[in-house]
CSV table of C-alpha atoms in Angstrom, one decimal:
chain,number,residue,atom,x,y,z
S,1,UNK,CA,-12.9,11.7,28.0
S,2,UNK,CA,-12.2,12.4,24.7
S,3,UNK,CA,-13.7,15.6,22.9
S,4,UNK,CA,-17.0,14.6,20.6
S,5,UNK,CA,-14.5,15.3,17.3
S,6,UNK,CA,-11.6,13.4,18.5
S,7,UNK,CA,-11.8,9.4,17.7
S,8,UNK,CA,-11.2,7.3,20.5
S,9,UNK,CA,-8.1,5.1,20.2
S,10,UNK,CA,-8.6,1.6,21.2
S,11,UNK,CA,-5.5,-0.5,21.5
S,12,UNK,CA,-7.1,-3.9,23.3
S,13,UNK,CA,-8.9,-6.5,21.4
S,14,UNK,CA,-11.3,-7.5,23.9
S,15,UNK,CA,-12.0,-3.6,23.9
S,16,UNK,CA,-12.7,-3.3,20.8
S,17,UNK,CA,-15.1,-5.7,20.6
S,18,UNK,CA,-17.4,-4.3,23.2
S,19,UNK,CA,-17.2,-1.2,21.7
S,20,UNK,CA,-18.6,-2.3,18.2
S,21,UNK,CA,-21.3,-4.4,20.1
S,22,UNK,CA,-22.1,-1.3,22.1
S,23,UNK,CA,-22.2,1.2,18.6
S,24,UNK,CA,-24.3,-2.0,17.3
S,25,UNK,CA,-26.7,-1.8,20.6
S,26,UNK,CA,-27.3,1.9,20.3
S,27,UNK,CA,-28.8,1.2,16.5
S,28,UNK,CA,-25.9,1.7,14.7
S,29,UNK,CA,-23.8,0.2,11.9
S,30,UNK,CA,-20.1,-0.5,12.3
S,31,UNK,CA,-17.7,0.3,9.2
S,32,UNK,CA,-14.4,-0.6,9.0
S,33,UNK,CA,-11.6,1.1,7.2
S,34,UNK,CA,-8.4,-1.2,7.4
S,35,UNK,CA,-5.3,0.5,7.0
S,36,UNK,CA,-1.3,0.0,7.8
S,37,UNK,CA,-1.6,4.0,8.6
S,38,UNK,CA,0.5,6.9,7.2
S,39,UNK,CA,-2.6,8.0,5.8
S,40,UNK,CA,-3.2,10.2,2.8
S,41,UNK,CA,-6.2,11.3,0.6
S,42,UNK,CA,-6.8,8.5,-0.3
S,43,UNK,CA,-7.6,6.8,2.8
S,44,UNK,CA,-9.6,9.8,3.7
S,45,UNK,CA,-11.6,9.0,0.9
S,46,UNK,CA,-12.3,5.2,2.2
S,47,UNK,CA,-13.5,7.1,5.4
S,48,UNK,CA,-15.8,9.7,3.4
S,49,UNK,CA,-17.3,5.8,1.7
S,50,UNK,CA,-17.4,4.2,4.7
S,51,UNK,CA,-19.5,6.8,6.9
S,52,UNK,CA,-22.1,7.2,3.6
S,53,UNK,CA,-22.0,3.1,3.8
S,54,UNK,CA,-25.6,2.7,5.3
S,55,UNK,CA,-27.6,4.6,3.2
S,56,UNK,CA,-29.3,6.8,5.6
S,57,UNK,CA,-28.8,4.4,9.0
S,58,UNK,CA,-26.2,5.8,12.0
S,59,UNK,CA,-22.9,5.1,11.3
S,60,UNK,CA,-19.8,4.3,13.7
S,61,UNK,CA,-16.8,4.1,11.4
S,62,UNK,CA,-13.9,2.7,13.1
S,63,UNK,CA,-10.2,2.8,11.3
S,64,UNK,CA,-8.0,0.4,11.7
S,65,UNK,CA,-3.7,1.0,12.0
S,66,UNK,CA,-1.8,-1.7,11.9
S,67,UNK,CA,1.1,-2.8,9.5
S,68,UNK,CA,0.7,-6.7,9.0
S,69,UNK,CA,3.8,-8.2,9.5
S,70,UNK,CA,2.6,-11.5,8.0
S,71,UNK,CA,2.5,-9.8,4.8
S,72,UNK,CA,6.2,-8.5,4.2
S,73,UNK,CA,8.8,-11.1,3.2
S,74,UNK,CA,11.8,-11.3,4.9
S,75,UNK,CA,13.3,-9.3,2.2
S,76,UNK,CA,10.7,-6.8,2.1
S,77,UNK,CA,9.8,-3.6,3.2
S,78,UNK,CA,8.9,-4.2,7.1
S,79,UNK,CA,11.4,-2.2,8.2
S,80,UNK,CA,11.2,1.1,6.2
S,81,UNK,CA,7.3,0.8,5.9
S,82,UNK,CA,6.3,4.7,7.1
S,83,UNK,CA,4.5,5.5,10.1
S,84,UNK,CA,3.1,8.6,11.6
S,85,UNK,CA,0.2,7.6,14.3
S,86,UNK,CA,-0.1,11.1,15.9
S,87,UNK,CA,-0.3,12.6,12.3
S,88,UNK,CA,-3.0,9.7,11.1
S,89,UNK,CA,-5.2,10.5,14.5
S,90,UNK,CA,-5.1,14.1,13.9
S,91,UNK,CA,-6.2,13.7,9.9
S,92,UNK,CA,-9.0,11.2,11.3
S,93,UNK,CA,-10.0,13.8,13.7
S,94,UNK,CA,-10.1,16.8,11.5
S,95,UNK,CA,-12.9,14.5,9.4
S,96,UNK,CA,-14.7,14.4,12.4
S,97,UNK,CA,-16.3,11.3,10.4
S,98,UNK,CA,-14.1,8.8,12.7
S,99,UNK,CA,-15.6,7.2,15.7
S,100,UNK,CA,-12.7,5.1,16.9
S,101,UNK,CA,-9.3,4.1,15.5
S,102,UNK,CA,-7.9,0.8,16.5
S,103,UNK,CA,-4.3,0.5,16.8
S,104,UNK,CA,-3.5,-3.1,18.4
S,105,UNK,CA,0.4,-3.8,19.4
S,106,UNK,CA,0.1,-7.3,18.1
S,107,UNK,CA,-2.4,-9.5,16.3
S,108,UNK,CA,-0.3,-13.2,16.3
S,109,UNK,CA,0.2,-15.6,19.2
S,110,UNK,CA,4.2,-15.1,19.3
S,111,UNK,CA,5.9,-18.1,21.3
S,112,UNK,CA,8.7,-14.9,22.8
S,113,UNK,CA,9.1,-11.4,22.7
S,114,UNK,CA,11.9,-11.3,20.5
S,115,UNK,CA,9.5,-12.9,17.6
S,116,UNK,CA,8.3,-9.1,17.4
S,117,UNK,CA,9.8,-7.6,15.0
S,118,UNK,CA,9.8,-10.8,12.5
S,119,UNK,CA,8.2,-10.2,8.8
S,120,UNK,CA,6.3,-12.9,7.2
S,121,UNK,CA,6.0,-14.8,11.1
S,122,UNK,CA,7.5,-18.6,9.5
S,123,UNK,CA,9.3,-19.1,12.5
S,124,UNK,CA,6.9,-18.4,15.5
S,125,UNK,CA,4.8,-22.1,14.4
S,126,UNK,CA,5.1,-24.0,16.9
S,127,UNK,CA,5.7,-23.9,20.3
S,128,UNK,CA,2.3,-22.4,20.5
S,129,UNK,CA,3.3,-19.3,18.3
S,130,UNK,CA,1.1,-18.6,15.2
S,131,UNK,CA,0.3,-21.8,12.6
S,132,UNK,CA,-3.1,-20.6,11.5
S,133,UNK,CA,-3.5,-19.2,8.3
S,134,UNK,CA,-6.4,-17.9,5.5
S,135,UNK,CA,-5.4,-19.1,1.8
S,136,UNK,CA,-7.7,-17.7,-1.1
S,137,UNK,CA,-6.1,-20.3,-2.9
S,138,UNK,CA,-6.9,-19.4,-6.9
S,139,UNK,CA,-7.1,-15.5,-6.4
S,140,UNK,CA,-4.1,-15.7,-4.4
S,141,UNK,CA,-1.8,-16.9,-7.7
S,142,UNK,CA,-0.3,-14.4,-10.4
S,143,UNK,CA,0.2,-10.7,-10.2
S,144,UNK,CA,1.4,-10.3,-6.7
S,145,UNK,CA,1.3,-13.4,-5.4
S,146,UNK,CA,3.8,-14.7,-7.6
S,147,UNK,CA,6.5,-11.9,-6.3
S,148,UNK,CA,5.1,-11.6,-3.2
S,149,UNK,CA,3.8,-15.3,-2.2
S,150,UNK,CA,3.0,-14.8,2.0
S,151,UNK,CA,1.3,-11.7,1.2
S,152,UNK,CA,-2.2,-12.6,0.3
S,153,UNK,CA,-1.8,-15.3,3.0
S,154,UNK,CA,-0.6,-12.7,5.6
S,155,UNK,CA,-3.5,-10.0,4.3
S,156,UNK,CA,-6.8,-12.5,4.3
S,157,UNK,CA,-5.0,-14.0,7.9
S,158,UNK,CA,-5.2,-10.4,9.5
S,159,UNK,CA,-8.6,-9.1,7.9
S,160,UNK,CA,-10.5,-12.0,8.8
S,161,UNK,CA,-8.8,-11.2,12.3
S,162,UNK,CA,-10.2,-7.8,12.4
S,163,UNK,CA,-13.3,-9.0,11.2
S,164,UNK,CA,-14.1,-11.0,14.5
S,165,UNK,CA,-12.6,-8.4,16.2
S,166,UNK,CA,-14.2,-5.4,15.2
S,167,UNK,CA,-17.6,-7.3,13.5
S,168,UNK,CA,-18.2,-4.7,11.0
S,169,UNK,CA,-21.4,-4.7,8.7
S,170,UNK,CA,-19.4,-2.9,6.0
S,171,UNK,CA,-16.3,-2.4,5.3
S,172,UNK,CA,-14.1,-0.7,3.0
S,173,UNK,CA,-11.4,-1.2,0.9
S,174,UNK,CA,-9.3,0.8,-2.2
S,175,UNK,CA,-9.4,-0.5,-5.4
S,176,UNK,CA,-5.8,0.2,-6.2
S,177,UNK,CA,-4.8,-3.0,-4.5
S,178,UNK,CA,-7.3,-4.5,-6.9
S,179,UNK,CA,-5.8,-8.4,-6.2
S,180,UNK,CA,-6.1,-7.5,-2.9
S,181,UNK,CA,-10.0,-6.3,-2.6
S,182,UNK,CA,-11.2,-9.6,-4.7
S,183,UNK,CA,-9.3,-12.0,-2.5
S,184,UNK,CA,-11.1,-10.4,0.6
S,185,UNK,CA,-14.8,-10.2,-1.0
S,186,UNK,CA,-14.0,-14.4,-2.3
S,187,UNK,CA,-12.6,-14.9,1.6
S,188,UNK,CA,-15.9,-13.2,3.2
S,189,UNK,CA,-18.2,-15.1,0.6
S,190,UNK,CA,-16.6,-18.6,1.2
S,191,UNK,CA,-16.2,-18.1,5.0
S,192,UNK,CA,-19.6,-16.8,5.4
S,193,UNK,CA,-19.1,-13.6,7.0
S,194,UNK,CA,-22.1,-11.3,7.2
S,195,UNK,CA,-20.1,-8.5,5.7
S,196,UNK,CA,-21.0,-6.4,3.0
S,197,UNK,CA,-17.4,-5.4,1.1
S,198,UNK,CA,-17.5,-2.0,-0.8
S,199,UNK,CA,-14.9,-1.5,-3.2
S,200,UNK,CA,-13.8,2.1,-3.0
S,201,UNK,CA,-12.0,3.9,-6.4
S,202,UNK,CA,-8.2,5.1,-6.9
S,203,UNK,CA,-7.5,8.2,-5.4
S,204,UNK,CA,-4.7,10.2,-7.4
S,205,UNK,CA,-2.2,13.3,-7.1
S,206,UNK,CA,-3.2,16.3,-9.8
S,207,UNK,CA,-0.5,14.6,-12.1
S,208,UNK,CA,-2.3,10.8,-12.0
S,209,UNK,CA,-0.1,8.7,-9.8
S,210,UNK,CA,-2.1,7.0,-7.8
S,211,UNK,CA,-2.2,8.1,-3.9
S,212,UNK,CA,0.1,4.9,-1.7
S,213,UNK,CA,2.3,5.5,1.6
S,214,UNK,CA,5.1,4.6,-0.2
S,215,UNK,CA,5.6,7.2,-2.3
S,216,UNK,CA,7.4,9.1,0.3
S,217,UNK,CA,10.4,6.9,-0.3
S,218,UNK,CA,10.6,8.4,-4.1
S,219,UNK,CA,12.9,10.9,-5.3
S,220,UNK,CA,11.8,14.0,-7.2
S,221,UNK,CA,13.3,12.0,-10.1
S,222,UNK,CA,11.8,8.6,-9.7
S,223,UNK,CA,8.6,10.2,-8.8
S,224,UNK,CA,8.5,12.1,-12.4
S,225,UNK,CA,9.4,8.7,-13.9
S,226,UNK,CA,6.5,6.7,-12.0
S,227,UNK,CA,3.8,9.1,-14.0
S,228,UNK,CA,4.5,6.3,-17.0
S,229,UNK,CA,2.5,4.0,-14.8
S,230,UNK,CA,-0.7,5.9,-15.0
S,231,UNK,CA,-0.2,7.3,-18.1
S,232,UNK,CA,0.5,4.0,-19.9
S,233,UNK,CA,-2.4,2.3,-18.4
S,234,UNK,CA,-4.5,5.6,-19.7
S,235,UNK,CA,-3.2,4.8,-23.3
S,236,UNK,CA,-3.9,1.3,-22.9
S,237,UNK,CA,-7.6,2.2,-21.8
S,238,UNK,CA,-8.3,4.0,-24.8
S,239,UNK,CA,-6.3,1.8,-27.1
S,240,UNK,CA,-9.0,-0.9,-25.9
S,241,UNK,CA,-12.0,1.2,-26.3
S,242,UNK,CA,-11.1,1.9,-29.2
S,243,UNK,CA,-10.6,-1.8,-31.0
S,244,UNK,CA,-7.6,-3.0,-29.9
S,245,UNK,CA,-8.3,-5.6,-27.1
S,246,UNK,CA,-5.1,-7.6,-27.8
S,247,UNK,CA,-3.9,-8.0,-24.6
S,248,UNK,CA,-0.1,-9.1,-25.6
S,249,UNK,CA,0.0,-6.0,-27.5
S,250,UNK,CA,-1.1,-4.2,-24.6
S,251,UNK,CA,1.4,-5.8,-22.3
S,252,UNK,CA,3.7,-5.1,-25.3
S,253,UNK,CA,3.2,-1.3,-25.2
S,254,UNK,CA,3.1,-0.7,-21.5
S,255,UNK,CA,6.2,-2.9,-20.9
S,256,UNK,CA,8.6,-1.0,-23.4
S,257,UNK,CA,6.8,2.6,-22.0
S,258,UNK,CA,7.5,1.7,-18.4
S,259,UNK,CA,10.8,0.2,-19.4
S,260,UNK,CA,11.9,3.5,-21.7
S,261,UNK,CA,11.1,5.7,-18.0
S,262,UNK,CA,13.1,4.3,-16.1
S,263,UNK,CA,11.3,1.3,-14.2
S,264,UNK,CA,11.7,-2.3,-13.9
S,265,UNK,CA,8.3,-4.2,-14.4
S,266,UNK,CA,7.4,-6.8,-12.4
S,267,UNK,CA,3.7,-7.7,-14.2
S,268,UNK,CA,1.2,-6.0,-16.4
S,269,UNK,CA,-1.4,-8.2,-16.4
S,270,UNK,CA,-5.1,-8.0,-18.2
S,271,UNK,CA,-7.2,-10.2,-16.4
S,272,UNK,CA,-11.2,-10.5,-16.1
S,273,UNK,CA,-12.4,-8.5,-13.5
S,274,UNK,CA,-14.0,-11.1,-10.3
S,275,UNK,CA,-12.1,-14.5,-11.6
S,276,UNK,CA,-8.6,-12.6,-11.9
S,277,UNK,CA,-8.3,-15.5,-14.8
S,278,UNK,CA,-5.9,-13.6,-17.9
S,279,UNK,CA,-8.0,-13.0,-20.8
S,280,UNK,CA,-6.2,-13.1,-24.0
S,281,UNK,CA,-8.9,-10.6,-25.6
S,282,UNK,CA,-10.8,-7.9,-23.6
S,283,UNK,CA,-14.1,-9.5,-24.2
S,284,UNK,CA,-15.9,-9.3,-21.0
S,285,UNK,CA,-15.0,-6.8,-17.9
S,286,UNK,CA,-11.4,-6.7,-17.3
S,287,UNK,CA,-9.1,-4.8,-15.6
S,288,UNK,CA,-5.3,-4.3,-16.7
S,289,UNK,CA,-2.8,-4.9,-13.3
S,290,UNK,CA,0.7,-3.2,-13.4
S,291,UNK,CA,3.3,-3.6,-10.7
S,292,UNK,CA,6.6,-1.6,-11.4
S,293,UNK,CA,9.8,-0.4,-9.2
S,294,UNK,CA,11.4,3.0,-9.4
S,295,UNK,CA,14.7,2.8,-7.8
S,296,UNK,CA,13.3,0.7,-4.4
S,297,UNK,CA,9.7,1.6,-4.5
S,298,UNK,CA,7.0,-1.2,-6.1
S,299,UNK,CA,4.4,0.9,-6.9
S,300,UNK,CA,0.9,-0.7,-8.3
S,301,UNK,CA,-2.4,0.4,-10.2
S,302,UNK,CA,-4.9,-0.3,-12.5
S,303,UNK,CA,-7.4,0.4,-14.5
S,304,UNK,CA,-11.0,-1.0,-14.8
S,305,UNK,CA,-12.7,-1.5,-18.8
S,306,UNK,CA,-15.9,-2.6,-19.4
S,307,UNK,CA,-16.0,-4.5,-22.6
S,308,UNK,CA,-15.8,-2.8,-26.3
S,309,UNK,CA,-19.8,-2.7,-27.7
């Protein structure tokens, strides 16, 4: 029996279920964190949002490890994603805000073993492997899904799986995967799931890059160079507050800045904030969405702006 601090890991689907319909029995809410692990303060502080999620009601937060395969391309990261699951227990423990941490081997129907270790899961349709996929069709298109076209396939695919297997009442999600965290609240609103989605904001270092596992993979010198994402979109904030809502100039600006450090941009994009559609002019809410590498790292971020008065 685990000590009343330490979360209790939870491996089997089935499991996990009954324990969120027991949590649920006893009076409580269930929150979900969802996480691919090698946590950091930022994922803390999706724990800290999810425990105050039922203003004032019992809380069982339960966080969820598991990288999505269905989400890497072939060509992606899969391999070299970082992992530390004793280190991410212990952090969740010294919160003493965790209740359980679920950590499943596998979430697809594979037809073989050896389909393990495959990335974006084409090849295990058929011969009763995996052939059933979520598409967010609209949300889905531009910004990441035009590099990155099985991730938002592979994401709402997995969530929607840990949604009938944990069946949170909240759950919690990081704004800096802002393409991300709309195509999950559009998914539960279409699909009906009782779910309320809280959108939690972008954790940063003391110099303003914004907290992601993948930073680990950046050199001193890269990571000095990365600081032009966050400081460009900063520049671009205050340029639009203060009256200049172009958003081609804006691209303009934050293309040649990123470009001058050192990275190679794959989108800045200013788009309205629920739709996702580009807006020409920041008229209306909008949020500006940059992905850029430096050396083999994409790194992404944002920034929200409410519209000039």
């Amino acid at each position: 029996m685990a000590a009343a601090h330490e979360p209790e890991v939870i491996r089997d689907k089935a499991a996990m279920r009954a324990w969120a319909r027991r949590r649920r029995a006893e009076g409580k809410a269930v929150a979900l964190v969802p996480t691919m692990g090698f946590l950091h303060d930022g994922h803390l502080s999706l724990v800290s949002a999810a425990a105050a999620s039922a203003g004032g009601k019992p809380v069982a937060v339960v966080v969820s490890i598991y990288v999505n395969p269905s989400q890497f391309a072939p060509t992606e990261d899969l391999a070299t994603y970082p992992s530390d699951l004793a280190g991410d227990i212990r952090k969740l423990a010294a919160t003493a805000a965790v209740a359980a941490v679920f950590c499943p081997p596998d979430l697809y129907a594979r037809p073989d073993a050896g389909a393990e270790s495959a990335s974006c899961l084409e090849e295990t349709g058929g011969a009763y492997g995996h052939e059933t996929w979520i598409r967010v069709e609209h949300l889905e298109k531009g910004m990441c899904g035009s590099s990155r076209p099985v991730f938002f396939r592979g994401v709402a695919t997995v969530v929607a799986k840990l949604f009938n297997i944990v069946e949170p009442d909240v759950v919690v999600f990081g704004k800096k995967d802002y393409q991300q965290w709309r195509v999950i609240c559009r998914m539960v609103r279409d699909l009906d799931f009782a779910i309320e989605i809280i959108g939690s904001e972008i954790v940063r270092e003391a110099d303003g890059l914004a907290m992601s596992s993948r930073n680990v993979h950046l050199s001193h010198e890269e990571r000095e160079k990365a600081l032009s994402i966050s400081r460009s979109l900063v520049k671009a904030r205050t340029a639009a507050l203060n009256g200049n809502t172009h958003s081609q100039q804006i691209k303009y600006q934050m293309v040649q800045t990123l470009t001058e450090a050192g990275g190679q941009v794959d989108y800045v994009e200013t788009v309205e904030q629920e739709s996702l559609v580009p807006l020409e002019r920041i008229d209306r809410p909008a949020v500006i969405c940059v992905a850029a590498w430096f050396g083999k790292v994409r790194l992404i971020d944002n920034v929200e702006i409410q519209a000039p008065s």
